[in-house]
mmCIF file of C-alpha atoms in Angstrom:
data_model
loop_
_atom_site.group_PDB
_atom_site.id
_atom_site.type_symbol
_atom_site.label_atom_id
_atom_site.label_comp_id
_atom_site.label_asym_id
_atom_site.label_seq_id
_atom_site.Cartn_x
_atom_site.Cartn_y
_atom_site.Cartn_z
ATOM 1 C CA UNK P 1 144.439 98.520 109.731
ATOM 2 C CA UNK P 2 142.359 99.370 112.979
ATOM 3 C CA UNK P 3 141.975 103.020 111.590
ATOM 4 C CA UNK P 4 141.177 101.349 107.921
ATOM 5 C CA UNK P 5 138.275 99.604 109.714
ATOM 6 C CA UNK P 6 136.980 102.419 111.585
ATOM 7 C CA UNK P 7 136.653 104.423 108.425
ATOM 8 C CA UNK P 8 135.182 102.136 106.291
ATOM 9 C CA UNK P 9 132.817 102.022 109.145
ATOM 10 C CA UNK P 10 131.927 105.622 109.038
ATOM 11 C CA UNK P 11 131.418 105.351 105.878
ATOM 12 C CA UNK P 12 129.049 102.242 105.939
ATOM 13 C CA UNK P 13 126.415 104.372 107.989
ATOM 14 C CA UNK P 14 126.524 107.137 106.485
ATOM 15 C CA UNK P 15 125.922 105.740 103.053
ATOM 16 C CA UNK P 16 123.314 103.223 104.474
ATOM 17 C CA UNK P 17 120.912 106.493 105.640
ATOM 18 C CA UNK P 18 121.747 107.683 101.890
ATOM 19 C CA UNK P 19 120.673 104.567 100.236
ATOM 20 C CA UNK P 20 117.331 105.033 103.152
ATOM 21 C CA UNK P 21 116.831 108.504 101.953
ATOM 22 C CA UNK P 22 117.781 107.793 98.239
ATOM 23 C CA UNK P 23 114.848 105.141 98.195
ATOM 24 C CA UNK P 24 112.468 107.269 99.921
ATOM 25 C CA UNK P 25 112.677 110.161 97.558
ATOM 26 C CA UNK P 26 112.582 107.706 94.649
ATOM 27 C CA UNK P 27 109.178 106.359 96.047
ATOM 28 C CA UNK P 28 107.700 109.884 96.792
ATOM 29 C CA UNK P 29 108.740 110.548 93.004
ATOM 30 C CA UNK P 30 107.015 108.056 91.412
ATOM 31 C CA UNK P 31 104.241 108.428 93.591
ATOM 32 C CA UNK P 32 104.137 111.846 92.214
ATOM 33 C CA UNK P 33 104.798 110.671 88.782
ATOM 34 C CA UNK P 34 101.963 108.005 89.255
ATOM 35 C CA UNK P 35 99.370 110.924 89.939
ATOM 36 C CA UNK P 36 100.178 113.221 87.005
ATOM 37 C CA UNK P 37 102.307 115.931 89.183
ATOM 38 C CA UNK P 38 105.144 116.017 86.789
ATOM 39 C CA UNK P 39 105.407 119.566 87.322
ATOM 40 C CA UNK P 40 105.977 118.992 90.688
ATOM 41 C CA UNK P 41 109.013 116.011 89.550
ATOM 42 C CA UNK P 42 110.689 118.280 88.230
ATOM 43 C CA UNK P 43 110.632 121.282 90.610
ATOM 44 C CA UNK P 44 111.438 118.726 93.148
ATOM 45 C CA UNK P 45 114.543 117.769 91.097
ATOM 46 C CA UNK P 46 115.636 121.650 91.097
ATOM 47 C CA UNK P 47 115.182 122.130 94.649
ATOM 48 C CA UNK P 48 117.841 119.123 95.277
ATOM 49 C CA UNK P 49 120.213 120.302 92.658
ATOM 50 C CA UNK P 50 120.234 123.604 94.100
ATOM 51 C CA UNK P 51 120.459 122.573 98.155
ATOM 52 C CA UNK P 52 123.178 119.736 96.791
ATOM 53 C CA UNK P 53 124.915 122.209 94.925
ATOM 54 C CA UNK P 54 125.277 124.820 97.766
ATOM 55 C CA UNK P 55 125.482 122.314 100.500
ATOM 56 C CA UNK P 56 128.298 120.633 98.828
ATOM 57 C CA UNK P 57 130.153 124.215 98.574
ATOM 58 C CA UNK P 58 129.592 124.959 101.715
ATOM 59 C CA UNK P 59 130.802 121.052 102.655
ATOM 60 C CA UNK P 60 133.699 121.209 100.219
ATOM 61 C CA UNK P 61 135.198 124.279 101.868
ATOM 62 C CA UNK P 62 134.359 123.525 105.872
ATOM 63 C CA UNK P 63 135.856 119.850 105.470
ATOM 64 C CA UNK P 64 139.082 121.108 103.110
ATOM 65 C CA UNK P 65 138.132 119.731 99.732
ATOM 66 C CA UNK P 66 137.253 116.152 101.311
ATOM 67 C CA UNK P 67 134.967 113.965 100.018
ATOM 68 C CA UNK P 68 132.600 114.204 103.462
ATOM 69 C CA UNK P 69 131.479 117.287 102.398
ATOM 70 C CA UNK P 70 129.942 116.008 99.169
ATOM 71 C CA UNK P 71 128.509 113.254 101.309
ATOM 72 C CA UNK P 72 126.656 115.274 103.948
ATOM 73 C CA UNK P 73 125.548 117.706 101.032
ATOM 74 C CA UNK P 74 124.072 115.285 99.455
ATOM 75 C CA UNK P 75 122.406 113.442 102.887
ATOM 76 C CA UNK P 76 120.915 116.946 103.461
ATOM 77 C CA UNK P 77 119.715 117.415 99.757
ATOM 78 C CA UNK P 78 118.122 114.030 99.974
ATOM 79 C CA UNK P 79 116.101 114.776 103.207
ATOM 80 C CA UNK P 80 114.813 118.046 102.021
ATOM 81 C CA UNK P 81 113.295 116.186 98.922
ATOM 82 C CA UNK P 82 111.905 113.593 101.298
ATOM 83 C CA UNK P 83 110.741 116.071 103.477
ATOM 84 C CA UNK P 84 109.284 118.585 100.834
ATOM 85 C CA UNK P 85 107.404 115.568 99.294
ATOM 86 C CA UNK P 86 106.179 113.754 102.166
ATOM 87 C CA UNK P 87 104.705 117.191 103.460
ATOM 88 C CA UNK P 88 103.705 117.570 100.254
ATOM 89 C CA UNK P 89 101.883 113.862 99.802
ATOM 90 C CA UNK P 90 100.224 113.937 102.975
ATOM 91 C CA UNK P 91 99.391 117.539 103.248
ATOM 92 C CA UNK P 92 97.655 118.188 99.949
ATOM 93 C CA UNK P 93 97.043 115.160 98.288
ATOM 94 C CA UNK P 94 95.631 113.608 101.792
ATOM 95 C CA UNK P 95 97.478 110.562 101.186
ATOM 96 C CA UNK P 96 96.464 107.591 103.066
ATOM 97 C CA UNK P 97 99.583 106.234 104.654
ATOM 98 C CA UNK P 98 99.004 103.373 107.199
ATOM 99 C CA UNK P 99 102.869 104.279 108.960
ATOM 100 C CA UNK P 100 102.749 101.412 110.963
ATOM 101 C CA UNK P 101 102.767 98.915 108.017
ATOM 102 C CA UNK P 102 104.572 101.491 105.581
ATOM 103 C CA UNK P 103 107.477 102.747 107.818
ATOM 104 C CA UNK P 104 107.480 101.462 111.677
ATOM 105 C CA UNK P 105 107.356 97.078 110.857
ATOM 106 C CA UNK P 106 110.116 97.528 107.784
ATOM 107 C CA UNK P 107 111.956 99.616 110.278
ATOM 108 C CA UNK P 108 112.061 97.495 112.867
ATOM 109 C CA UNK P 109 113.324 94.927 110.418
ATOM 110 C CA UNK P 110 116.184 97.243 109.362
ATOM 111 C CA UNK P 111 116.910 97.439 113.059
ATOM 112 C CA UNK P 112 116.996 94.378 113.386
ATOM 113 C CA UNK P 113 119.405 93.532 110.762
ATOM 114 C CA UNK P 114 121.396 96.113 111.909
ATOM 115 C CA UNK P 115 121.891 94.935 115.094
ATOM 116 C CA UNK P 116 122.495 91.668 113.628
ATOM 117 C CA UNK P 117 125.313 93.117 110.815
ATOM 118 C CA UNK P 118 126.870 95.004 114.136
ATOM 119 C CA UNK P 119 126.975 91.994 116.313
ATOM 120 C CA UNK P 120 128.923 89.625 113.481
ATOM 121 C CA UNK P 121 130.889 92.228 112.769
ATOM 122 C CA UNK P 122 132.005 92.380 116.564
ATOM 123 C CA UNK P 123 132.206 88.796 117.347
ATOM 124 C CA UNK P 124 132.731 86.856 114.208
ATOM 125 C CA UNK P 125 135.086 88.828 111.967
ATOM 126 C CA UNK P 126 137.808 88.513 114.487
ATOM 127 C CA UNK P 127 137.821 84.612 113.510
ATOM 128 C CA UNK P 128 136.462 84.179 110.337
ATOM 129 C CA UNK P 129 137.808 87.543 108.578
ATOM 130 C CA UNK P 130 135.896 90.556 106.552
ATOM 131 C CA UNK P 131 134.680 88.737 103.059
ATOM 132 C CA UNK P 132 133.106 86.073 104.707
ATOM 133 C CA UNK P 133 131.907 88.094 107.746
ATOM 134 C CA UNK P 134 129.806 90.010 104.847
ATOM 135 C CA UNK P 135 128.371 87.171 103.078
ATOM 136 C CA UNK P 136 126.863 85.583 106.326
ATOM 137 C CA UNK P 137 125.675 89.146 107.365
ATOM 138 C CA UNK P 138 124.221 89.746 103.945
ATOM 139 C CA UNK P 139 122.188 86.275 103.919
ATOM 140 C CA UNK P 140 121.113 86.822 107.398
ATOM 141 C CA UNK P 141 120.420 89.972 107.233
ATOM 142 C CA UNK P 142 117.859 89.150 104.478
ATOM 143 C CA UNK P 143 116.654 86.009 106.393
ATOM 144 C CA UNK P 144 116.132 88.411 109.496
ATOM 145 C CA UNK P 145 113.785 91.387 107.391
ATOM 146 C CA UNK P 146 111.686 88.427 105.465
ATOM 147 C CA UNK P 147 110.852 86.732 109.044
ATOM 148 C CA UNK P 148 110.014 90.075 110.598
ATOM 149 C CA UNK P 149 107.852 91.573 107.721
ATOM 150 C CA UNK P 150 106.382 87.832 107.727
ATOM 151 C CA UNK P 151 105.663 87.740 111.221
ATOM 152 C CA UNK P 152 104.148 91.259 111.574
ATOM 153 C CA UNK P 153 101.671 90.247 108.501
ATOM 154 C CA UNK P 154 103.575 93.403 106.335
ATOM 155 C CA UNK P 155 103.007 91.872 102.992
ATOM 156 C CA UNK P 156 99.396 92.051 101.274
ATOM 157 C CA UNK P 157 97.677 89.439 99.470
ATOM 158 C CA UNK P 158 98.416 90.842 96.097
ATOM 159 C CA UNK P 159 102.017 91.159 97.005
ATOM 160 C CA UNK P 160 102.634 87.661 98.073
ATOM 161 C CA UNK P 161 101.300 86.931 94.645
ATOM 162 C CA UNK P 162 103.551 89.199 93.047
ATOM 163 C CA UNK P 163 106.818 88.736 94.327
ATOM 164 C CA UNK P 164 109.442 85.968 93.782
ATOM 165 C CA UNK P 165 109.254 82.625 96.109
ATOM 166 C CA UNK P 166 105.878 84.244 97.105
ATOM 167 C CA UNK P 167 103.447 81.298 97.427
ATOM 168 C CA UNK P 168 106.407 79.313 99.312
ATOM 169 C CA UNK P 169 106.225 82.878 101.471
ATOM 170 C CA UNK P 170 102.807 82.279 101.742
ATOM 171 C CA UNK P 171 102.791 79.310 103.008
ATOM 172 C CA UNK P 172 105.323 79.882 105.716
ATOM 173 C CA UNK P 173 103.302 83.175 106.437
ATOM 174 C CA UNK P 174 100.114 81.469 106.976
ATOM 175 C CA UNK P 175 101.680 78.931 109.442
ATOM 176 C CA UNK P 176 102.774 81.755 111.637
#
């Protein structure tokens, strides 16, 4: 069961940097969407059929018709987009992108909750098993990013207003 655990590790991080890169592209998209590129949408869409589509034959073959390949081709094919578009948003559109608040304070939150997620996983599943394990990470974990994006002042006015529990978030925000 040690070897059971070790690859449903594996495959933990490797699909958390595909959900990372997954969201990423689907934000650069509908920031594209939201300025009227829609030709761009769409070429952007071809490009990551076509580097999915040969990075998954060349994945297939090198890892002997295993599913890995499909999920590297498809890591690769999701950082090209995110790449491509980012350039892209930055470059030509001179988007405005304040990286600290945008990418480095979330990030350090992730990181955070990482560490946290490894460190139960290390300690506490031993006593307390898997299922459980995962429901304190999970509630942590999303205890841990709200604090940090709190305490680094990440959220916006109009934001707080927006989002669910916000005023109570607020509140706690303001007492920081």
């Amino acid at each position: 069961s040690g070897e059971q655990s070790q690859a449903i590790a594996g495959m933990l991080r490797i699909g958390s940097s595909i959900i990372v890169l997954a969201v990423t592209a689907s934000l650069f998209l509908r920031v594209l969407l939201y300025v009227g590129k829609t030709n761009l949408v769409l070429t952007a869409s071809v490009i990551y059929a076509t580097v999915f589509t040969v990075a998954a034959l060349i994945g297939i073959r090198s890892k002997q018709q295993s599913i890995d390949g499909l999920i590297y081709a498809m890591m690769i094919a999701l950082a090209m987009i995110c790449l491509l578009i980012g350039v892209y948003l930055v470059r030509v559109l001179r988007a405005q992108i304040d990286f600290i608040y945008c990418i480095g304070i979330p990030a350090a939150g992730a990181l955070g909750c990482g560490i946290l997620c490894y460190l139960l996983s290390t300690y506490i599943t031993p006593h307390l098993g898997y299922t459980f394990t995962m429901i304190l990470a999970l509630i942590l974990s999303i205890v841990v990013y709200v604090l940090v994006l709190l305490f680094f002042k990440s959220f916006k006015k109009h934001e707080m207003e927006v989002i669910p529990g916000g005023k109570l978030l607020k509140i706690f925000s303001d007492s920081l």
